[in-house]
Amino acid sequence: QAARLAADHSAELRRYRPVDLVREFDRSLHREMDFTHEARHAAQIAANMAALDWLVIPKVYTEWSSDGLCVQEFIDGIPARQVDRLDAAGCNRRLLARRGALAAWKMVLEDGLFHADPHPGNFLILPGDRIAMLDFGMVGRLTRARQEQLVQLTRAVVMRESDACAAVLAVWSDGIRPDTEALAADIDDIISRYYDMALADINATALMLDVTALLRNHDLTVPPDIALLIKAIITLDGFGRVMDPGFDVMSEAEPLLQRMVRRRYSPSRLAKSLGLRALGFVDRLYAPPQPGEGARTDHGVDARLLEHLADRFERLGYRLVQTGITLAGLVTGGLLLAGKVPPSWHGVSVAGGVIFTGGLALAMVGLAEGL
């Protein structure tokens, strides 16, 4: 109820989609309370990361586990927070930081299933500078379409194509068309600030906060999976700096990003995409008209947006009328009571009491509907 109230009455809070955030928080809590989800996440991530022989994912014993109990392999290692013990054991902290970032970026950019809370407490350091990753209760998922958007954004930033960046971000506008020229100008400003910097000199946290501010200023909603990704990157940056104060999480993403860009624009991928688009075009020719077609007006305005605005104006008009009647009842009833206008009962104006009570009841009803 509080989230709906915030969305209805605050344009600033509405940008954060509070109702969707509460729903996502609810789903996340229920997933974390069901240990069968954690067991599946651990098994899937272990399979995805099998090629990294220095990364250890604890085995889950499913035959002894349930929704309320997760039995895992015991891992004996040094918590990543205990830097003094790592130094005493002769661990290479710079290598550990790079390996942790490499594992995280592989999950995000290649697998689409990533650890959403990679803080130092969820890492144990093993002999040979190996890393054990723990606690898969909170994970994030990126669809193939979302990964494609991230690759397009990366290419556009590298090529300094602000318009292309704006086109991708506009997809996150939740049906509201942003001012693309102003958006592209602000994107170009951010790119200019970071473009001439070496990748190792870029502060990942500052960059993510700049991007978040950009989305907020242009009323672009942050999808829940992207919000979780931003949070994971900032958390991972903190882990890397515990291991190596000069570490930069972005530098470890460069090889994977280059590999994804090459894969996206390879001739075989292009031929396959053209073939699928041709088949899709033929299917649309033979498909019957869909009920949702023609959802835009003749002037190119989204009909769903018009319906939403009309509903909001209707609710606003109803509340204004209700407020006017309420105030009239309270003021009129108060005057009749103060003047003791007859007929009266025990010195109290009957008409004034009835009218004032009715106004008070309307006020309570309006308050209840607002909440």
Coordinates of N, CA, C and O in Angstrom, one line a residue, residues 148 264 266-280:
E148 N 22.0 -9.2 -25.1 CA 22.2 -8.5 -26.4 C 22.1 -7.0 -26.2 O 22.9 -6.3 -26.9
R264 N 28.7 -11.7 -31.6 CA 27.5 -11.1 -32.1 C 27.6 -10.7 -33.5 O 26.6 -10.9 -34.3
S266 N 29.6 -11.9 -35.9 CA 30.3 -12.9 -36.8 C 29.4 -13.2 -38.0 O 28.2 -13.0 -37.9
P267 N 30.0 -13.5 -39.2 CA 29.2 -13.8 -40.4 C 28.2 -14.9 -40.2 O 27.0 -14.8 -40.7
S268 N 28.5 -16.0 -39.4 CA 27.6 -17.1 -39.2 C 26.4 -16.6 -38.4 O 25.2 -16.9 -38.7
R269 N 26.6 -15.8 -37.4 CA 25.5 -15.2 -36.6 C 24.6 -14.3 -37.4 O 23.4 -14.3 -37.3
L270 N 25.2 -13.5 -38.3 CA 24.5 -12.6 -39.1 C 23.6 -13.4 -40.1 O 22.4 -13.1 -40.3
A271 N 24.2 -14.5 -40.7 CA 23.4 -15.3 -41.6 C 22.2 -16.0 -40.9 O 21.1 -16.0 -41.4
K272 N 22.4 -16.5 -39.7 CA 21.4 -17.1 -39.0 C 20.3 -16.1 -38.6 O 19.1 -16.4 -38.7
S273 N 20.7 -14.9 -38.2 CA 19.7 -13.9 -37.8 C 18.9 -13.5 -39.0 O 17.6 -13.3 -38.9
L274 N 19.5 -13.3 -40.2 CA 18.8 -12.9 -41.4 C 17.8 -14.0 -41.8 O 16.6 -13.7 -42.2
G275 N 18.2 -15.3 -41.6 CA 17.3 -16.4 -41.9 C 16.1 -16.4 -41.0 O 14.9 -16.6 -41.5
L276 N 16.3 -16.2 -39.7 CA 15.2 -16.2 -38.8 C 14.3 -15.0 -39.0 O 13.0 -15.2 -38.9
R277 N 14.8 -13.8 -39.4 CA 14.0 -12.7 -39.7 C 13.1 -12.9 -40.9 O 12.0 -12.5 -41.0
A278 N 13.7 -13.6 -41.9 CA 12.9 -13.9 -43.1 C 11.8 -14.8 -42.8 O 10.7 -14.6 -43.3
L279 N 12.1 -15.9 -42.0 CA 11.0 -16.8 -41.6 C 9.9 -16.1 -40.8 O 8.7 -16.3 -41.0
G280 N 10.3 -15.2 -39.9 CA 9.4 -14.5 -39.1 C 8.5 -13.6 -40.0 O 7.3 -13.4 -39.7

